[in-house]
Every structure is written in structure tokens, then in C-alpha cells.
Amino acid sequence: MSAWLPEIFLALMGLAMLAYVVLDGFDLGVGILLPGGDEAQKDTMIASIGPFWDANETWLVLGVGILLIAFPMAHGVILSSLYLPVTLMLIALILRGVAFDFRVKARAKHKHLWDRSFFAGSALAALSQGFMLGAYILGFEWSVANFAFASFIGVCLLAGYALLGATWLLMKAEGELQRKAVRWAQRALWLTGIGIGAVSVATPMVSARIFEKWFSLPNFILLLQIPLITAALFFIALRSLKRMRTGDLRSPWQPFACAVGLFVFAFIGLAYSLFPYLVVDRITIHEAAAAPGSLIIILFGVAITLPAILAYSAYSYRVFWGKATQLRYY
């Protein structure tokens, strides 16, 4: 059992980070798109994420917590290498949290200030996370080209979150806002696809080990289904959005499902590439793992915490499913 503990915690951490990217991704995306709506539409956009956005960030806390407790060596290397973007992300998340609460209570003449703050916090958080992803893939090797690549991935992740936000609004909104969401999703889809392609190309180029994992036979044939499924999801989303642009708004869930699928398969490909390393070709999960006794104790805590998070998340989505209604504070 103890020999498998690092793999178990790696899977739990991966689940937490993927859940964060998808779930907090759509509400970050709504914040990024907020300037595109009029006053009434902004209220609807905020209402569409009102019951979910705060709980979605729980997954980030869980993922980083597992990294800190279960893989302390890797946590030190990763967080020290990403000190500035992590700081900016935390500032951004605090800013958007404050802005979300104050925009409802503020006087009308101050409401636009909190709208801008919510947008700024959402955009900065997305850019910071994308920059961290780009730097992580490159093994924290800094050069002008690597900095430019990480910055580009930041922009692409912002577009990916905008895609999740726009497709979320397709399910939650009606009328003109829904039609706007179709246009936003179409624009964001292309840059999201480019970002996934850039990560897919860069990852095997930074490591001969990763290149060998992907392009040796029979691995190449078995793994070819990952990019093929990703490409299929991209074109299904593109066709669905084109159909909705003409006024056919049936199956508004389809683009969101495709957007989630793009992130899931991109994550699967990245996880396969990196395993068993937590820092590319430097620190493996077994080298970074805490003592087996500590991991067993931590596992009991996760066994209690994770089902609780899953339960209240599922319950909140079930209760507040359907079209967005007016957001009220009592």
C-alpha cells in the first residue's frame, strides 16, 4: 500500500487541479467577459455564477494543500520558482472576491468601479495561471524566448477561460446575452485551440524522455486518440456555435461540454507527458513524497474532505441549475 501512496496523492492532486480549472474556469471566464455586457446583462452574468464561484476555489486550496503536505520538496521548488505570478494570482483572487460582494451593495455611481475590479481580478488570475503553466512546462528555465512562451500561454488560458465562461452563459442566459455569448465563444475557441496546440508541441520538445514516450511505437498509435478526440471536440464545438449563430439555440449545453472536454484531454496529455515527474526531469513523485506514515495520516483527512467537497458541490449545482435569476443578498 505504502508504495502506491505517491501515485494515489498525485491522482488526488490532479483531480483537484482539473476540477479547479474547469469549475473556477467558467466563473473566471464570466468575469473576463463582463465588460461586454450592458448593465442588465452584467447583473445576469454575475447571477449565473453567484451560487458557485466561491466554492469553486475550494479545489485550488485542496490541490495546493496536497502538493504542500504530500510533496513538500516539489512544493518548495515550484512555489519558489513561481513566487511573483503566485503572488499576483492571490492578489487577483482577493480583488475579485471583494469586487463580487461590493458591487451588489454599492451605490449605482460606484457599481462600474467594482465591475472593472471584478474583470481585472478575473483577467489577472487567468493570465497568472497561464504564465505558471507555461513556465512549469519549460522546467522553470528562464530566457527571453521561454518568458515569451509562458506569457503567450497566459493569454491562451485567458481565452480558454473566456470560452468556458461564454459557453456557460449559453446555458444560463437568454435573449441578446445568449447571442453575445455565441460570438464570444467563437472568438475564444480559436485562441484556446492554438494554446492547446502550443503546449502539445512544446512539451515533447523540452525533454527527450517525453518525446520518446509520445513518438515511440506502439505508444504513438495508442496515444494518437488523445489529439484526435481533442480535434473532434474542437470541430464539434465550432459547428455547434456556427449553428447557434444562425439562431438555432437547441442543445445549448453542447459547446460547454466540448469546452470541458478540450480541457480534460489536454490535461490527460500533459499528465501522461510529465509522469512520474513533478518538476520536469528533476524531481519524481517518489523523491518529493513525504514519509509513508505521514501520507497514511493525510489520506484519512482527504478521505473525509474530498467526499464533503464533492457532495456540497453536486448539491449546489443541482439546486441552482437552470437559467440565471436575479442575484439577491439578504
mmCIF file of C-alpha atoms in Angstrom:
data_model
loop_
_atom_site.group_PDB
_atom_site.id
_atom_site.type_symbol
_atom_site.label_atom_id
_atom_site.label_comp_id
_atom_site.label_asym_id
_atom_site.label_seq_id
_atom_site.Cartn_x
_atom_site.Cartn_y
_atom_site.Cartn_z
ATOM 1 C CA MET A 1 0.000 0.000 0.000
ATOM 2 C CA SER A 2 2.727 2.477 1.004
ATOM 3 C CA ALA A 3 4.474 2.015 -2.347
ATOM 4 C CA TRP A 4 1.356 3.317 -4.098
ATOM 5 C CA LEU A 5 0.774 6.300 -1.809
ATOM 6 C CA PRO A 6 2.647 8.838 -4.000
ATOM 7 C CA GLU A 7 0.603 7.754 -7.043
ATOM 8 C CA ILE A 8 -2.632 7.997 -5.040
ATOM 9 C CA PHE A 9 -1.835 11.517 -3.885
ATOM 10 C CA LEU A 10 -0.721 12.514 -7.367
ATOM 11 C CA ALA A 11 -4.101 11.346 -8.719
ATOM 12 C CA LEU A 12 -5.951 13.239 -5.980
ATOM 13 C CA MET A 13 -3.957 16.400 -6.649
ATOM 14 C CA GLY A 14 -4.547 16.063 -10.379
ATOM 15 C CA LEU A 15 -8.289 15.627 -9.820
ATOM 16 C CA ALA A 16 -8.379 18.731 -7.618
ATOM 17 C CA MET A 17 -6.461 20.896 -10.098
ATOM 18 C CA LEU A 18 -8.530 19.717 -13.074
ATOM 19 C CA ALA A 19 -11.752 20.388 -11.152
ATOM 20 C CA TYR A 20 -10.459 23.857 -10.291
ATOM 21 C CA VAL A 21 -9.539 24.705 -13.875
ATOM 22 C CA VAL A 22 -12.932 23.627 -15.229
ATOM 23 C CA LEU A 23 -15.185 24.893 -12.440
ATOM 24 C CA ASP A 24 -13.427 28.096 -11.457
ATOM 25 C CA GLY A 25 -12.515 28.491 -15.133
ATOM 26 C CA PHE A 26 -16.071 29.236 -16.196
ATOM 27 C CA ASP A 27 -16.643 31.829 -13.468
ATOM 28 C CA LEU A 28 -13.278 33.461 -14.193
ATOM 29 C CA GLY A 29 -14.389 33.453 -17.827
ATOM 30 C CA VAL A 30 -17.640 35.218 -16.976
ATOM 31 C CA GLY A 31 -15.603 37.868 -15.154
ATOM 32 C CA ILE A 32 -13.327 38.264 -18.174
ATOM 33 C CA LEU A 33 -16.368 38.748 -20.437
ATOM 34 C CA LEU A 34 -18.147 41.126 -18.050
ATOM 35 C CA PRO A 35 -17.220 44.384 -19.873
ATOM 36 C CA GLY A 36 -19.032 43.110 -22.982
ATOM 37 C CA GLY A 37 -22.493 43.289 -21.393
ATOM 38 C CA ASP A 38 -24.783 46.199 -20.664
ATOM 39 C CA GLU A 39 -25.885 46.907 -17.085
ATOM 40 C CA ALA A 40 -28.762 44.407 -17.059
ATOM 41 C CA GLN A 41 -26.660 41.763 -18.784
ATOM 42 C CA LYS A 42 -23.840 42.239 -16.274
ATOM 43 C CA ASP A 43 -26.298 41.545 -13.458
ATOM 44 C CA THR A 44 -27.378 38.340 -15.202
ATOM 45 C CA MET A 45 -23.754 37.312 -15.778
ATOM 46 C CA ILE A 46 -22.911 37.796 -12.115
ATOM 47 C CA ALA A 47 -26.088 35.981 -11.066
ATOM 48 C CA SER A 48 -25.151 33.000 -13.256
ATOM 49 C CA ILE A 49 -22.045 32.327 -11.159
ATOM 50 C CA GLY A 50 -23.302 33.681 -7.820
ATOM 51 C CA PRO A 51 -24.073 30.346 -6.142
ATOM 52 C CA PHE A 52 -20.877 28.643 -7.373
ATOM 53 C CA TRP A 53 -17.827 30.898 -7.705
ATOM 54 C CA ASP A 54 -16.652 30.896 -4.090
ATOM 55 C CA ALA A 55 -16.996 27.134 -3.640
ATOM 56 C CA ASN A 56 -15.173 26.504 -6.931
ATOM 57 C CA GLU A 57 -11.985 27.958 -5.443
ATOM 58 C CA THR A 58 -12.034 25.219 -2.796
ATOM 59 C CA TRP A 59 -10.485 22.890 -5.378
ATOM 60 C CA LEU A 60 -7.437 25.151 -5.697
ATOM 61 C CA VAL A 61 -6.967 25.090 -1.928
ATOM 62 C CA LEU A 62 -7.244 21.288 -1.924
ATOM 63 C CA GLY A 63 -4.794 20.849 -4.814
ATOM 64 C CA VAL A 64 -2.140 23.183 -3.424
ATOM 65 C CA GLY A 65 -2.686 21.727 0.050
ATOM 66 C CA ILE A 66 -1.963 18.208 -1.215
ATOM 67 C CA LEU A 67 1.153 19.486 -3.000
ATOM 68 C CA LEU A 68 2.384 21.147 0.210
ATOM 69 C CA ILE A 69 1.691 18.248 2.565
ATOM 70 C CA ALA A 70 2.254 15.198 0.370
ATOM 71 C CA PHE A 71 5.093 16.512 -1.841
ATOM 72 C CA PRO A 72 6.905 19.149 0.249
ATOM 73 C CA MET A 73 10.136 19.075 -1.777
ATOM 74 C CA ALA A 74 8.330 19.757 -5.054
ATOM 75 C CA HIS A 75 6.146 22.381 -3.373
ATOM 76 C CA GLY A 76 9.264 24.301 -2.340
ATOM 77 C CA VAL A 77 10.798 24.203 -5.823
ATOM 78 C CA ILE A 78 7.582 25.045 -7.693
ATOM 79 C CA LEU A 79 6.356 27.834 -5.429
ATOM 80 C CA SER A 80 9.774 29.455 -5.073
ATOM 81 C CA SER A 81 10.187 29.435 -8.873
ATOM 82 C CA LEU A 82 6.740 30.976 -9.342
ATOM 83 C CA TYR A 83 6.752 33.406 -6.425
ATOM 84 C CA LEU A 84 5.749 36.505 -8.408
ATOM 85 C CA PRO A 85 2.929 35.003 -10.544
ATOM 86 C CA VAL A 86 1.546 33.170 -7.490
ATOM 87 C CA THR A 87 1.503 36.464 -5.579
ATOM 88 C CA LEU A 88 -0.257 38.204 -8.467
ATOM 89 C CA MET A 89 -2.805 35.384 -8.687
ATOM 90 C CA LEU A 90 -3.614 35.612 -4.980
ATOM 91 C CA ILE A 91 -3.996 39.394 -5.199
ATOM 92 C CA ALA A 92 -6.291 38.928 -8.198
ATOM 93 C CA LEU A 93 -8.451 36.328 -6.432
ATOM 94 C CA ILE A 94 -8.786 38.597 -3.388
ATOM 95 C CA LEU A 95 -9.675 41.545 -5.626
ATOM 96 C CA ARG A 96 -12.404 39.666 -7.467
ATOM 97 C CA GLY A 97 -13.830 38.324 -4.211
ATOM 98 C CA VAL A 98 -14.097 41.819 -2.746
ATOM 99 C CA ALA A 99 -15.494 43.214 -6.012
ATOM 100 C CA PHE A 100 -18.149 40.494 -6.252
ATOM 101 C CA ASP A 101 -19.581 41.289 -2.832
ATOM 102 C CA PHE A 102 -19.288 45.066 -3.022
ATOM 103 C CA ARG A 103 -20.844 45.503 -6.483
ATOM 104 C CA VAL A 104 -24.207 44.327 -5.149
ATOM 105 C CA LYS A 105 -24.110 46.639 -2.135
ATOM 106 C CA ALA A 106 -22.506 49.688 -3.751
ATOM 107 C CA ARG A 107 -24.406 52.760 -4.885
ATOM 108 C CA ALA A 108 -25.185 52.940 -8.589
ATOM 109 C CA LYS A 109 -22.458 55.525 -9.291
ATOM 110 C CA HIS A 110 -19.817 53.200 -7.812
ATOM 111 C CA LYS A 111 -21.057 49.971 -9.370
ATOM 112 C CA HIS A 112 -18.939 50.367 -12.518
ATOM 113 C CA LEU A 113 -15.797 50.547 -10.352
ATOM 114 C CA TRP A 114 -16.497 47.122 -8.847
ATOM 115 C CA ASP A 115 -17.376 45.726 -12.285
ATOM 116 C CA ARG A 116 -13.960 46.810 -13.525
ATOM 117 C CA SER A 117 -12.313 45.387 -10.422
ATOM 118 C CA PHE A 118 -14.052 42.042 -10.924
ATOM 119 C CA PHE A 119 -12.885 41.984 -14.549
ATOM 120 C CA ALA A 120 -9.328 42.959 -13.583
ATOM 121 C CA GLY A 121 -9.153 40.292 -10.881
ATOM 122 C CA SER A 122 -10.514 37.609 -13.206
ATOM 123 C CA ALA A 123 -8.183 38.536 -16.083
ATOM 124 C CA LEU A 124 -5.083 38.813 -13.885
ATOM 125 C CA ALA A 125 -5.805 35.462 -12.222
ATOM 126 C CA ALA A 126 -6.176 33.780 -15.634
ATOM 127 C CA LEU A 127 -3.008 35.359 -17.030
ATOM 128 C CA SER A 128 -1.023 34.409 -13.921
ATOM 129 C CA GLN A 129 -2.187 30.800 -14.030
ATOM 130 C CA GLY A 130 -1.400 30.503 -17.726
ATOM 131 C CA PHE A 131 2.057 32.006 -17.203
ATOM 132 C CA MET A 132 2.698 29.488 -14.411
ATOM 133 C CA LEU A 133 1.616 26.631 -16.675
ATOM 134 C CA GLY A 134 3.978 27.771 -19.435
ATOM 135 C CA ALA A 135 6.884 28.167 -17.010
ATOM 136 C CA TYR A 136 6.154 24.767 -15.443
ATOM 137 C CA ILE A 137 6.190 23.001 -18.816
ATOM 138 C CA LEU A 138 9.574 24.548 -19.594
ATOM 139 C CA GLY A 139 11.019 23.343 -16.292
ATOM 140 C CA PHE A 140 11.458 26.873 -14.913
ATOM 141 C CA GLU A 141 14.329 27.532 -17.324
ATOM 142 C CA TRP A 142 14.284 31.290 -17.882
ATOM 143 C CA SER A 143 15.196 33.016 -21.133
ATOM 144 C CA VAL A 144 13.572 35.665 -23.289
ATOM 145 C CA ALA A 145 12.012 33.009 -25.523
ATOM 146 C CA ASN A 146 10.746 30.998 -22.540
ATOM 147 C CA PHE A 147 9.304 34.118 -20.896
ATOM 148 C CA ALA A 148 7.529 34.979 -24.164
ATOM 149 C CA PHE A 149 6.158 31.419 -24.418
ATOM 150 C CA ALA A 150 4.871 31.469 -20.838
ATOM 151 C CA SER A 151 3.243 34.854 -21.452
ATOM 152 C CA PHE A 152 1.595 33.549 -24.623
ATOM 153 C CA ILE A 153 0.203 30.553 -22.731
ATOM 154 C CA GLY A 154 -1.162 33.051 -20.209
ATOM 155 C CA VAL A 155 -3.117 34.779 -22.978
ATOM 156 C CA CYS A 156 -4.312 31.437 -24.344
ATOM 157 C CA LEU A 157 -5.516 30.265 -20.932
ATOM 158 C CA LEU A 158 -7.378 33.557 -20.547
ATOM 159 C CA ALA A 159 -9.076 32.732 -23.865
ATOM 160 C CA GLY A 160 -9.787 29.207 -22.614
ATOM 161 C CA TYR A 161 -11.483 30.553 -19.512
ATOM 162 C CA ALA A 162 -13.413 33.011 -21.673
ATOM 163 C CA LEU A 163 -14.558 30.030 -23.760
ATOM 164 C CA LEU A 164 -15.769 28.211 -20.646
ATOM 165 C CA GLY A 165 -17.490 31.389 -19.425
ATOM 166 C CA ALA A 166 -19.180 32.082 -22.751
ATOM 167 C CA THR A 167 -20.423 28.515 -23.156
ATOM 168 C CA TRP A 168 -21.644 28.571 -19.534
ATOM 169 C CA LEU A 169 -23.689 31.672 -20.381
ATOM 170 C CA LEU A 170 -25.205 29.823 -23.343
ATOM 171 C CA MET A 171 -26.863 27.541 -20.798
ATOM 172 C CA LYS A 172 -27.657 30.172 -18.165
ATOM 173 C CA ALA A 173 -28.726 33.219 -20.217
ATOM 174 C CA GLU A 174 -31.425 34.082 -22.723
ATOM 175 C CA GLY A 175 -32.051 36.636 -25.450
ATOM 176 C CA GLU A 176 -29.373 39.096 -26.524
ATOM 177 C CA LEU A 177 -26.891 37.983 -23.861
ATOM 178 C CA GLN A 178 -27.095 34.425 -25.135
ATOM 179 C CA ARG A 179 -26.459 35.643 -28.686
ATOM 180 C CA LYS A 180 -23.465 37.649 -27.476
ATOM 181 C CA ALA A 181 -22.153 34.552 -25.710
ATOM 182 C CA VAL A 182 -22.158 32.685 -29.025
ATOM 183 C CA ARG A 183 -19.927 35.358 -30.589
ATOM 184 C CA TRP A 184 -17.625 35.423 -27.581
ATOM 185 C CA ALA A 185 -17.287 31.647 -27.629
ATOM 186 C CA GLN A 186 -16.448 31.561 -31.330
ATOM 187 C CA ARG A 187 -13.604 34.037 -30.878
ATOM 188 C CA ALA A 188 -12.233 32.368 -27.762
ATOM 189 C CA LEU A 189 -12.365 28.860 -29.249
ATOM 190 C CA TRP A 190 -9.677 29.544 -31.847
ATOM 191 C CA LEU A 191 -7.152 31.002 -29.414
ATOM 192 C CA THR A 192 -7.871 28.172 -26.979
ATOM 193 C CA GLY A 193 -7.118 25.662 -29.721
ATOM 194 C CA ILE A 194 -3.882 27.452 -30.578
ATOM 195 C CA GLY A 195 -2.861 27.371 -26.912
ATOM 196 C CA ILE A 196 -3.523 23.633 -26.619
ATOM 197 C CA GLY A 197 -1.508 23.095 -29.801
ATOM 198 C CA ALA A 198 1.385 25.202 -28.465
ATOM 199 C CA VAL A 199 1.539 23.240 -25.215
ATOM 200 C CA SER A 200 1.305 19.948 -27.118
ATOM 201 C CA VAL A 201 4.234 20.902 -29.354
ATOM 202 C CA ALA A 202 6.402 22.439 -26.640
ATOM 203 C CA THR A 203 6.087 19.627 -24.080
ATOM 204 C CA PRO A 204 7.943 16.897 -26.044
ATOM 205 C CA MET A 205 10.477 19.456 -27.289
ATOM 206 C CA VAL A 206 11.735 20.321 -23.791
ATOM 207 C CA SER A 207 12.541 16.724 -22.876
ATOM 208 C CA ALA A 208 13.930 13.787 -24.837
ATOM 209 C CA ARG A 209 12.219 11.499 -22.317
ATOM 210 C CA ILE A 210 8.795 12.997 -23.083
ATOM 211 C CA PHE A 211 9.493 12.876 -26.829
ATOM 212 C CA GLU A 212 10.295 9.178 -26.538
ATOM 213 C CA LYS A 213 7.106 8.500 -24.534
ATOM 214 C CA TRP A 214 4.947 10.021 -27.261
ATOM 215 C CA PHE A 215 6.606 9.052 -30.510
ATOM 216 C CA SER A 216 7.992 5.565 -29.948
ATOM 217 C CA LEU A 217 5.949 2.629 -31.209
ATOM 218 C CA PRO A 218 3.465 1.311 -30.179
ATOM 219 C CA ASN A 219 2.878 4.286 -27.833
ATOM 220 C CA PHE A 220 2.351 6.689 -30.712
ATOM 221 C CA ILE A 221 -0.505 4.622 -32.171
ATOM 222 C CA LEU A 222 -2.168 4.115 -28.782
ATOM 223 C CA LEU A 223 -1.867 7.789 -27.800
ATOM 224 C CA LEU A 224 -2.955 9.176 -31.156
ATOM 225 C CA GLN A 225 -6.548 9.016 -29.938
ATOM 226 C CA ILE A 226 -5.902 11.895 -27.496
ATOM 227 C CA PRO A 227 -5.150 14.542 -30.161
ATOM 228 C CA LEU A 228 -7.801 13.049 -32.469
ATOM 229 C CA ILE A 229 -10.517 13.289 -29.801
ATOM 230 C CA THR A 230 -9.353 16.817 -28.934
ATOM 231 C CA ALA A 231 -9.580 17.843 -32.588
ATOM 232 C CA ALA A 232 -13.035 16.247 -32.880
ATOM 233 C CA LEU A 233 -14.274 18.162 -29.844
ATOM 234 C CA PHE A 234 -12.907 21.390 -31.300
ATOM 235 C CA PHE A 235 -14.779 20.946 -34.578
ATOM 236 C CA ILE A 236 -17.984 19.799 -32.862
ATOM 237 C CA ALA A 237 -17.885 22.971 -30.750
ATOM 238 C CA LEU A 238 -17.141 25.059 -33.841
ATOM 239 C CA ARG A 239 -20.056 23.554 -35.771
ATOM 240 C CA SER A 240 -22.408 23.869 -32.804
ATOM 241 C CA LEU A 241 -21.539 27.544 -32.304
ATOM 242 C CA LYS A 242 -21.953 28.228 -36.016
ATOM 243 C CA ARG A 243 -25.413 26.658 -35.877
ATOM 244 C CA MET A 244 -26.323 28.741 -32.841
ATOM 245 C CA ARG A 245 -25.061 31.882 -34.574
ATOM 246 C CA THR A 246 -27.775 31.374 -37.191
ATOM 247 C CA GLY A 247 -30.450 31.334 -34.472
ATOM 248 C CA ASP A 248 -30.730 27.610 -33.750
ATOM 249 C CA LEU A 249 -30.282 27.602 -29.970
ATOM 250 C CA ARG A 250 -31.113 23.961 -29.361
ATOM 251 C CA SER A 251 -28.737 21.947 -27.161
ATOM 252 C CA PRO A 252 -27.029 24.964 -25.541
ATOM 253 C CA TRP A 253 -25.084 22.537 -23.320
ATOM 254 C CA GLN A 254 -23.133 21.077 -26.226
ATOM 255 C CA PRO A 255 -20.463 23.815 -26.601
ATOM 256 C CA PHE A 256 -19.854 23.821 -22.838
ATOM 257 C CA ALA A 257 -19.432 20.036 -22.814
ATOM 258 C CA CYS A 258 -16.974 20.297 -25.702
ATOM 259 C CA ALA A 259 -15.039 23.077 -23.953
ATOM 260 C CA VAL A 260 -14.777 20.962 -20.804
ATOM 261 C CA GLY A 261 -13.665 18.026 -22.953
ATOM 262 C CA LEU A 262 -10.886 20.120 -24.508
ATOM 263 C CA PHE A 263 -9.510 20.900 -21.064
ATOM 264 C CA VAL A 264 -9.872 17.320 -19.845
ATOM 265 C CA PHE A 265 -7.995 15.772 -22.766
ATOM 266 C CA ALA A 266 -5.329 18.486 -22.716
ATOM 267 C CA PHE A 267 -4.862 17.667 -19.022
ATOM 268 C CA ILE A 268 -4.650 13.925 -19.735
ATOM 269 C CA GLY A 269 -1.987 14.507 -22.386
ATOM 270 C CA LEU A 270 0.041 16.768 -20.104
ATOM 271 C CA ALA A 271 -0.243 14.375 -17.159
ATOM 272 C CA TYR A 272 0.955 11.460 -19.295
ATOM 273 C CA SER A 273 3.890 13.527 -20.549
ATOM 274 C CA LEU A 274 5.093 14.596 -17.114
ATOM 275 C CA PHE A 275 4.546 11.389 -15.115
ATOM 276 C CA PRO A 276 6.338 10.384 -12.889
ATOM 277 C CA TYR A 277 7.971 13.801 -12.513
ATOM 278 C CA LEU A 278 6.538 16.725 -10.549
ATOM 279 C CA VAL A 279 9.261 19.042 -11.852
ATOM 280 C CA VAL A 280 10.203 18.182 -15.439
ATOM 281 C CA ASP A 281 13.131 15.711 -15.435
ATOM 282 C CA ARG A 282 14.248 16.907 -11.979
ATOM 283 C CA ILE A 283 12.040 15.622 -9.153
ATOM 284 C CA THR A 284 9.893 12.499 -9.295
ATOM 285 C CA ILE A 285 6.814 11.942 -7.149
ATOM 286 C CA HIS A 286 8.691 9.319 -5.097
ATOM 287 C CA GLU A 287 11.605 11.662 -4.412
ATOM 288 C CA ALA A 288 9.267 14.502 -3.435
ATOM 289 C CA ALA A 289 6.815 12.455 -1.346
ATOM 290 C CA ALA A 290 6.554 12.785 2.416
ATOM 291 C CA ALA A 291 7.174 9.787 4.689
ATOM 292 C CA PRO A 292 4.711 6.891 4.221
ATOM 293 C CA GLY A 293 3.402 7.237 7.766
ATOM 294 C CA SER A 294 2.603 10.893 7.174
ATOM 295 C CA LEU A 295 0.905 10.099 3.872
ATOM 296 C CA ILE A 296 -1.327 7.493 5.507
ATOM 297 C CA ILE A 297 -2.487 10.011 8.119
ATOM 298 C CA ILE A 298 -3.070 12.639 5.417
ATOM 299 C CA LEU A 299 -5.032 10.119 3.364
ATOM 300 C CA PHE A 300 -7.572 9.770 6.170
ATOM 301 C CA GLY A 301 -8.047 13.543 6.132
ATOM 302 C CA VAL A 302 -8.514 13.582 2.361
ATOM 303 C CA ALA A 303 -10.973 10.669 2.627
ATOM 304 C CA ILE A 304 -13.165 12.919 4.790
ATOM 305 C CA THR A 305 -12.591 16.216 2.979
ATOM 306 C CA LEU A 306 -12.945 15.132 -0.654
ATOM 307 C CA PRO A 307 -16.399 13.484 -0.360
ATOM 308 C CA ALA A 308 -17.647 16.548 1.531
ATOM 309 C CA ILE A 309 -16.458 18.876 -1.245
ATOM 310 C CA LEU A 310 -17.966 16.620 -3.910
ATOM 311 C CA ALA A 311 -21.272 16.398 -2.040
ATOM 312 C CA TYR A 312 -21.842 20.101 -1.478
ATOM 313 C CA SER A 313 -20.625 20.940 -4.997
ATOM 314 C CA ALA A 314 -23.054 18.450 -6.551
ATOM 315 C CA TYR A 315 -25.877 19.686 -4.315
ATOM 316 C CA SER A 316 -25.294 23.370 -5.151
ATOM 317 C CA TYR A 317 -25.199 22.701 -8.902
ATOM 318 C CA ARG A 318 -28.373 20.629 -8.647
ATOM 319 C CA VAL A 319 -30.242 23.287 -6.659
ATOM 320 C CA PHE A 320 -29.191 26.243 -8.798
ATOM 321 C CA TRP A 321 -29.339 24.578 -12.204
ATOM 322 C CA GLY A 322 -31.338 26.262 -14.939
ATOM 323 C CA LYS A 323 -31.462 29.823 -16.219
ATOM 324 C CA ALA A 324 -29.924 32.562 -14.086
ATOM 325 C CA THR A 325 -32.295 34.646 -11.980
ATOM 326 C CA GLN A 326 -31.770 37.918 -10.203
ATOM 327 C CA LEU A 327 -28.980 37.770 -7.630
ATOM 328 C CA ARG A 328 -30.189 38.907 -4.204
ATOM 329 C CA TYR A 329 -28.433 39.432 -0.885
ATOM 330 C CA TYR A 330 -30.474 39.220 2.275
#
